[in-house]
CSV table of C-alpha atoms in Angstrom, one decimal:
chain,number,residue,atom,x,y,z
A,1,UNK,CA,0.0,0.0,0.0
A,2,UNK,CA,1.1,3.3,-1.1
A,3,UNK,CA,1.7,6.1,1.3
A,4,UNK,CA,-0.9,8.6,0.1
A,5,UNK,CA,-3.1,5.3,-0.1
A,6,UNK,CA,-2.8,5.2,3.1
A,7,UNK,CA,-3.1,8.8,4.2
A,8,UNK,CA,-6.2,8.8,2.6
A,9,UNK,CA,-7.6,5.6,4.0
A,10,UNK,CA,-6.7,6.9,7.6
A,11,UNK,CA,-8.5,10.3,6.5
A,12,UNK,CA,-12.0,7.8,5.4
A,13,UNK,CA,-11.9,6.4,8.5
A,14,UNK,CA,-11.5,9.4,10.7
A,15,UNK,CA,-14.5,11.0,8.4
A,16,UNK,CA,-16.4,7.4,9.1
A,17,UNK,CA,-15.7,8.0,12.8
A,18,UNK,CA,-17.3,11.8,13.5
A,19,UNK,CA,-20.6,10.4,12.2
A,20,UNK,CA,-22.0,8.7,14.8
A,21,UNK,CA,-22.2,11.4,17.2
A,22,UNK,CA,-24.2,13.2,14.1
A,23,UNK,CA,-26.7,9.9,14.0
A,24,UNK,CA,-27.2,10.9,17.6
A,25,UNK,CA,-27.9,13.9,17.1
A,26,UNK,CA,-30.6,12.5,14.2
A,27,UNK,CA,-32.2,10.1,16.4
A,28,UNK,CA,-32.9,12.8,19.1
A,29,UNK,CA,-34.8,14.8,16.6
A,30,UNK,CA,-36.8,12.3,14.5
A,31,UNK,CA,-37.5,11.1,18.5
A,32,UNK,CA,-39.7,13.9,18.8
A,33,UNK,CA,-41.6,13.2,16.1
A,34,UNK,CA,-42.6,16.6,15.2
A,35,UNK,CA,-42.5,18.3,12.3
A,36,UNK,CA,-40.9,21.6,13.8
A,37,UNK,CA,-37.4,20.0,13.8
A,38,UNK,CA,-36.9,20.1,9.9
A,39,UNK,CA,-34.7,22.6,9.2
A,40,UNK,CA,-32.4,20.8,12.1
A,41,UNK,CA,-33.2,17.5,10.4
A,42,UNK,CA,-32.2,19.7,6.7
A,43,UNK,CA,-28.8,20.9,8.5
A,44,UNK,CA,-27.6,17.2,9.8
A,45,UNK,CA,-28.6,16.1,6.1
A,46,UNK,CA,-25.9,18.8,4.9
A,47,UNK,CA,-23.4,17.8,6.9
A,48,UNK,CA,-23.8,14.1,6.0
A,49,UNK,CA,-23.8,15.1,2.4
A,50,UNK,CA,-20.7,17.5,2.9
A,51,UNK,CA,-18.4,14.4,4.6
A,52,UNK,CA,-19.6,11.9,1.7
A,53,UNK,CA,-18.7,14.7,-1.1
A,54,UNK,CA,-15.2,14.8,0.8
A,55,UNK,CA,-14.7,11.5,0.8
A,56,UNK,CA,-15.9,10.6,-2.6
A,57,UNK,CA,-14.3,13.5,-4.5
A,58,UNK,CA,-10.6,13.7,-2.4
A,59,UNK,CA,-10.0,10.4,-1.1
A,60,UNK,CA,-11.9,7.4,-2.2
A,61,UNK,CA,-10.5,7.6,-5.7
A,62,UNK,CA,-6.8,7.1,-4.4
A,63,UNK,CA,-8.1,3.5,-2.7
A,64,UNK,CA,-6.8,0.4,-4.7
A,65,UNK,CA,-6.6,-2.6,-2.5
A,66,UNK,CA,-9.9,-4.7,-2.6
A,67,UNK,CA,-10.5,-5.5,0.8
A,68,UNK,CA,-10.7,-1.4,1.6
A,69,UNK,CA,-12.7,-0.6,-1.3
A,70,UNK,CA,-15.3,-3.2,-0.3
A,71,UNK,CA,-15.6,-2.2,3.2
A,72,UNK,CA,-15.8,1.7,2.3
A,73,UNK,CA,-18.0,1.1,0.0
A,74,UNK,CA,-20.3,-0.8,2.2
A,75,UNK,CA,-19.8,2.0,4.7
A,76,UNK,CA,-21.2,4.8,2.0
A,77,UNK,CA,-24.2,2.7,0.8
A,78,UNK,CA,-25.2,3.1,4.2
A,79,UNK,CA,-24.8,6.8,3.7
A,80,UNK,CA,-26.2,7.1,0.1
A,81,UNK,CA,-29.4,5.9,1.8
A,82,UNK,CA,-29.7,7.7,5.1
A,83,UNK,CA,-29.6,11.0,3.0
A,84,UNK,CA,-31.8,9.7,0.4
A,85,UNK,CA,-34.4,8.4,3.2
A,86,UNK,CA,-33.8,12.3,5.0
A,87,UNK,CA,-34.2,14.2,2.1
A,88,UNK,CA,-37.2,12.0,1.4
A,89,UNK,CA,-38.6,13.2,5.0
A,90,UNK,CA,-38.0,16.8,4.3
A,91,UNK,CA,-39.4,17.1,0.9
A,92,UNK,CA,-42.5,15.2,2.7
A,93,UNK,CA,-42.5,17.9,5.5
A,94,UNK,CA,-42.5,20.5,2.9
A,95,UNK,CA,-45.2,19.2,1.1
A,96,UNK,CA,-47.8,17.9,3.6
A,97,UNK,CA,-46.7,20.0,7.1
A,98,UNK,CA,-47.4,16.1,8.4
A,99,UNK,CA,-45.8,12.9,8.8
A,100,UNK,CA,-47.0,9.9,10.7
A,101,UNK,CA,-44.9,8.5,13.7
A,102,UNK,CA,-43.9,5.5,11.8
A,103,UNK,CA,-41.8,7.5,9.3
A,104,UNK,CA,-40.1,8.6,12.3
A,105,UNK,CA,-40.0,5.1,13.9
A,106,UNK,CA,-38.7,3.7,10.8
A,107,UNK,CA,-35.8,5.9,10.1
A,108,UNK,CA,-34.6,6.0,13.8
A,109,UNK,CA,-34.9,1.9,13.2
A,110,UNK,CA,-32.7,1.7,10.1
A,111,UNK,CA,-29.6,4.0,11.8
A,112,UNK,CA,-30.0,1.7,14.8
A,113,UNK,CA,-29.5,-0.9,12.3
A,114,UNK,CA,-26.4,0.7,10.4
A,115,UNK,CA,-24.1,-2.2,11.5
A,116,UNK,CA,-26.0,-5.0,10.3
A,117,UNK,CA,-27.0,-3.5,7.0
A,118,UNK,CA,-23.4,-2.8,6.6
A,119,UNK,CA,-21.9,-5.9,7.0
A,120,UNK,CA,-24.9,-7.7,5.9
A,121,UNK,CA,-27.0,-6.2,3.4
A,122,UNK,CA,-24.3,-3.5,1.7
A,123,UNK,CA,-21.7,-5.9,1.8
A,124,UNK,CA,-23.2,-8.4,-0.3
A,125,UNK,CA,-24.5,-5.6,-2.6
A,126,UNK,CA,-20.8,-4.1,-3.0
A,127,UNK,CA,-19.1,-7.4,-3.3
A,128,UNK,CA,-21.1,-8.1,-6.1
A,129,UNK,CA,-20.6,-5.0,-8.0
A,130,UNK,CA,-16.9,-5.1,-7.7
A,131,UNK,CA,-17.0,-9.1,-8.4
A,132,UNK,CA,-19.3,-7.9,-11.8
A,133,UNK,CA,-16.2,-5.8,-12.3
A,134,UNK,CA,-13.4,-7.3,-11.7
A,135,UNK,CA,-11.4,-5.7,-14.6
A,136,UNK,CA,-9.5,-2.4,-13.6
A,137,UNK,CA,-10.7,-0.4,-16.2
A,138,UNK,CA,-14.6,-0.9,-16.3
A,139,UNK,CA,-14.3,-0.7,-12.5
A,140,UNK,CA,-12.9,2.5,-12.6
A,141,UNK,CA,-15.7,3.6,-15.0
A,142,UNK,CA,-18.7,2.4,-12.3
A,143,UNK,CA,-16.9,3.9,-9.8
A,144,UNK,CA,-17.0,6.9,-11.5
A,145,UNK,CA,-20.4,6.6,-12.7
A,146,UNK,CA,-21.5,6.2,-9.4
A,147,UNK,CA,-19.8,8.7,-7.7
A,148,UNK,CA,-21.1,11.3,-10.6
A,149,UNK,CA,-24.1,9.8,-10.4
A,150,UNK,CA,-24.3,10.7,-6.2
A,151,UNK,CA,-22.8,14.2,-6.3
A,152,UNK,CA,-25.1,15.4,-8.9
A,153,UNK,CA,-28.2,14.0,-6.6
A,154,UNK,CA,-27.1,15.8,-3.5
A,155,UNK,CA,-27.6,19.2,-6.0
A,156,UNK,CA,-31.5,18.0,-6.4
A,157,UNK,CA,-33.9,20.8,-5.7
A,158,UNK,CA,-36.7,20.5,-3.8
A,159,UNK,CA,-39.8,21.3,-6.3
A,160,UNK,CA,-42.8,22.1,-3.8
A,161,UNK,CA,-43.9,25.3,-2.4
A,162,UNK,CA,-42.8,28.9,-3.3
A,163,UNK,CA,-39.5,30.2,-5.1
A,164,UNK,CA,-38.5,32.1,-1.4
A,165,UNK,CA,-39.3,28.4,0.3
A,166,UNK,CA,-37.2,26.8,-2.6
A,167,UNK,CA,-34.3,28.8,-2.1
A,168,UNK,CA,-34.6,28.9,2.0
A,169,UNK,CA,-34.2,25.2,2.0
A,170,UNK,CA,-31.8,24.7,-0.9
A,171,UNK,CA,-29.5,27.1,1.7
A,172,UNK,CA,-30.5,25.4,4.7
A,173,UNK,CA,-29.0,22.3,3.0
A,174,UNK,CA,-26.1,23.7,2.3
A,175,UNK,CA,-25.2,25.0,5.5
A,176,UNK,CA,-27.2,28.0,6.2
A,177,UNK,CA,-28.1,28.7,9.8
A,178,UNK,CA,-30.0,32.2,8.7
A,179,UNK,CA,-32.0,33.5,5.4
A,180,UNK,CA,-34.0,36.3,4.9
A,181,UNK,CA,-35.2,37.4,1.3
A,182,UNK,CA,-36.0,41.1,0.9
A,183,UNK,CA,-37.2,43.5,-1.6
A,184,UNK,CA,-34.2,45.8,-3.5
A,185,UNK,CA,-34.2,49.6,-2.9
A,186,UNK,CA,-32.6,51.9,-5.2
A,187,UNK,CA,-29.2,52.1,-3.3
A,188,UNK,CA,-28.3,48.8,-4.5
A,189,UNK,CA,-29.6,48.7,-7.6
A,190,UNK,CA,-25.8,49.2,-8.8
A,191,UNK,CA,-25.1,45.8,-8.2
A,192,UNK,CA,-27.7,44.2,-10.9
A,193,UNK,CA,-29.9,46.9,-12.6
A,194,UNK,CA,-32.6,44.7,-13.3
A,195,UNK,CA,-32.5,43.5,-9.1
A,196,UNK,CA,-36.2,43.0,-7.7
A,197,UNK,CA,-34.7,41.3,-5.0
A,198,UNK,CA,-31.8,40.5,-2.1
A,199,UNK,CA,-31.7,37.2,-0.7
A,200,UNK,CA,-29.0,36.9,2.9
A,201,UNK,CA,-28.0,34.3,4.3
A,202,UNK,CA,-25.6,33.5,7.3
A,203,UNK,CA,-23.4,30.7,8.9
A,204,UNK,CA,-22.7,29.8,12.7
A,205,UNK,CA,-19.2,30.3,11.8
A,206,UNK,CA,-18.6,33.4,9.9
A,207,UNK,CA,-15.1,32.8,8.8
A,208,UNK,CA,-16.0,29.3,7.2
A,209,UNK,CA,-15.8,30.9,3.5
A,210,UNK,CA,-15.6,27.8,1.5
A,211,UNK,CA,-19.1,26.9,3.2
A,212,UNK,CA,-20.6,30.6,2.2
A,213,UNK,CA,-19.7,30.6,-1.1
A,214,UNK,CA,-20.8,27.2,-1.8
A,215,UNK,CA,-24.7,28.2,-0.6
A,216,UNK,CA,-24.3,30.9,-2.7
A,217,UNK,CA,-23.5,28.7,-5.3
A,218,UNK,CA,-26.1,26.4,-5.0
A,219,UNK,CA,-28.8,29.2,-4.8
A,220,UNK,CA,-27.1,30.6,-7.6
A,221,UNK,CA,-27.5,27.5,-9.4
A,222,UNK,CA,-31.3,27.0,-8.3
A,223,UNK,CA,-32.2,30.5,-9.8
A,224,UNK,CA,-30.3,30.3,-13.3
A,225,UNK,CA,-31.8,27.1,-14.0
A,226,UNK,CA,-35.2,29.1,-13.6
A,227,UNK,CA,-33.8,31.7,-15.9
A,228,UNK,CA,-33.4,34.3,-13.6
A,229,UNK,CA,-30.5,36.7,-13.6
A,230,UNK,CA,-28.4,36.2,-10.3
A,231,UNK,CA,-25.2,38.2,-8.7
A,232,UNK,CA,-23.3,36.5,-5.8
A,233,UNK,CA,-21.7,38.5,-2.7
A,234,UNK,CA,-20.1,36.4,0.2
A,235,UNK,CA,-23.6,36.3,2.4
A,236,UNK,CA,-25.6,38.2,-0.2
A,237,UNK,CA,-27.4,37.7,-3.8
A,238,UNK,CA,-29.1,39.8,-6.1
A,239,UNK,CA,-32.1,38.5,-8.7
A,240,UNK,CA,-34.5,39.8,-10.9
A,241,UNK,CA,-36.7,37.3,-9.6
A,242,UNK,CA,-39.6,39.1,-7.8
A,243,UNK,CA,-39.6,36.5,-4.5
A,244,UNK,CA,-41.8,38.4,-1.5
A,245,UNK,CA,-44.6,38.6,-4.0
A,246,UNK,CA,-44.2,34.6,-4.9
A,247,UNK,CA,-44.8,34.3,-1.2
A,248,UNK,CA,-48.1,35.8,-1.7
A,249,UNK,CA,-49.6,34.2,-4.3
C-alpha cells in the first residue's frame, strides 16, 4: 500500500468516525416526532452530504486494494441511503406539514441498524458489483459513474412550495443557519440593474468561506436554471426574480 493510499484511507476512517455522534444527534430529533425539527433535520442532512462529497471526491479515488474498497464502499451505501431516506422526510414535511410517527420510527430503526445492514446487506450488494467488475478499467468507470451519479443528486432541488421556500431550504442544506429574502431599494440597484430582490444568508461560523460561497453557489445555481438573472456577494445575492410577492400568491 502506497503512502498517500494510506493517508487517505486513515483520513476515510476518521470521516467514518465523526458520524456517529451526528446519528445521535438525528435520532434525538426524529424522537420527537414533530415536524418543527426540519430545518435541524435539513442541516444534519448537509453535513452528511458535505463528509460523503469529501470522501468521494478527495480520497476514495486514491483507494486500490480490494478489501478497503469493499468495506468503504459498504460504509457509504449506508450513507447514500440515510440521506436519500432524510431528504425524502424533508421534501415530505415540505409538502404535507405532516408525517405519521412511523416515518419517524422507521428511520430512527434503520440507523439503529447501520451495522448490520453494513456488514450484511451493503456488503453483499458491493461485493457483487466489484466481483461484476473485476477488470480495472470498467471498474474505474462504475466507480465513476457512481460517484457522478451521487454528487449530482445531492444538487436536487426541492420542487414544492414557493420560489422564497425553494431557495430557504436549498441554503438550509447547504449550510445555512439564517436566510432572509427582501425587496431591492434603489441604493443597491448598482449591483444588478434589473435586481427585484436581495436574498442573505448567514453561517454559525462566519469565517468558514468555502461553506458561504458554496450556498451561494447552489442558490445561484437553483435561480439560473429558472432563468433568472443572479449576482453572488459572500452572504448576499441579487435577482431579478420578484420572490416576496411569490410568497403571496
Amino acid at each position: 500500500m502506497s503512502y498517500i493510499e494510506k493517508k487517505y484511507k486513515n483520513k476515510i476512517h476518521e470521516i467514518f468516525g465523526e458520524l456517529p455522534s451526528l446519528e445521535n444527534h438525528l435520532i434525538e430529533l426524529l424522537e420527537k416526532n414533530s415536524v418543527k425539527v426540519v430545518d435541524e433535520v435539513a442541516q444534519v442532512c448537509a453535513r452528511f452530504t458535505k463528509n460523503i462529497n469529501l470522501i468521494l471526491r478527495k480520497y476514495y479515488p486514491e483507494i486500490k486494494e480490494m478489501k478497503d474498497k469493499l468495506e468503504i464502499k459498504s460504509i457509504l451505501k449506508f450513507y447514500y441511503d440515510l440521506i436519500d431516506k432524510l431528504t425524502d422526510l424533508v421534501r415530505n414535511i415540505e409538502n404535507f406539514q405532516k408525517i405519521d410517527q412511523e416515518y419517524y420510527e422507521k428511520l430512527i430503526e434503520f440507523i439503529d441498524d447501520k451495522e448490520n445492514l453494513i456488514n450484511g446487506k451493503y456488503r453483499t450488494i458491493c461485493s457483487q458489483e466489484l466481483t461484476a467488475f473485476y477488470d480495472p478499467t470498467s471498474r474505474a468507470n462504475l466507480e465513476k459513474i457512481i460517484s457522478e451519479k451521487f454528487l449530482s443528486r445531492s444538487k436536487e432541488y426541492f420542487t414544492f412550495g414557493s420560489l422564497e421556500e425553494e431557495i430557504k431550504k436549498i441554503a438550509k442544506m447547504a449550510g445555512a443557519n439564517q436566510v432572509s429574502i427582501n425587496d431591492v431599494d434603489e441604493s443597491v440597484k448598482k449591483e444588478l440593474n434589473s435586481a427585484r430582490s436581495v436574498i442573505k444568508y448567514s453561517i454559525s461560523n462566519e469565517s468558514d468561506l468555502k461553506t458561504l460561497e458554496n450556498i451561494g453557489a447552489e442558490i445561484r445555481r437553483f435561480l439560473v436554471s429558472k432563468n433568472y438573472d443572479v449576482i453572488v456577494k459572500l452572504g448576499m445575492i441579487f435577482t431579478d426574480a420578484k420572490l416576496l410577492s411569490d410568497k403571496k400568491k
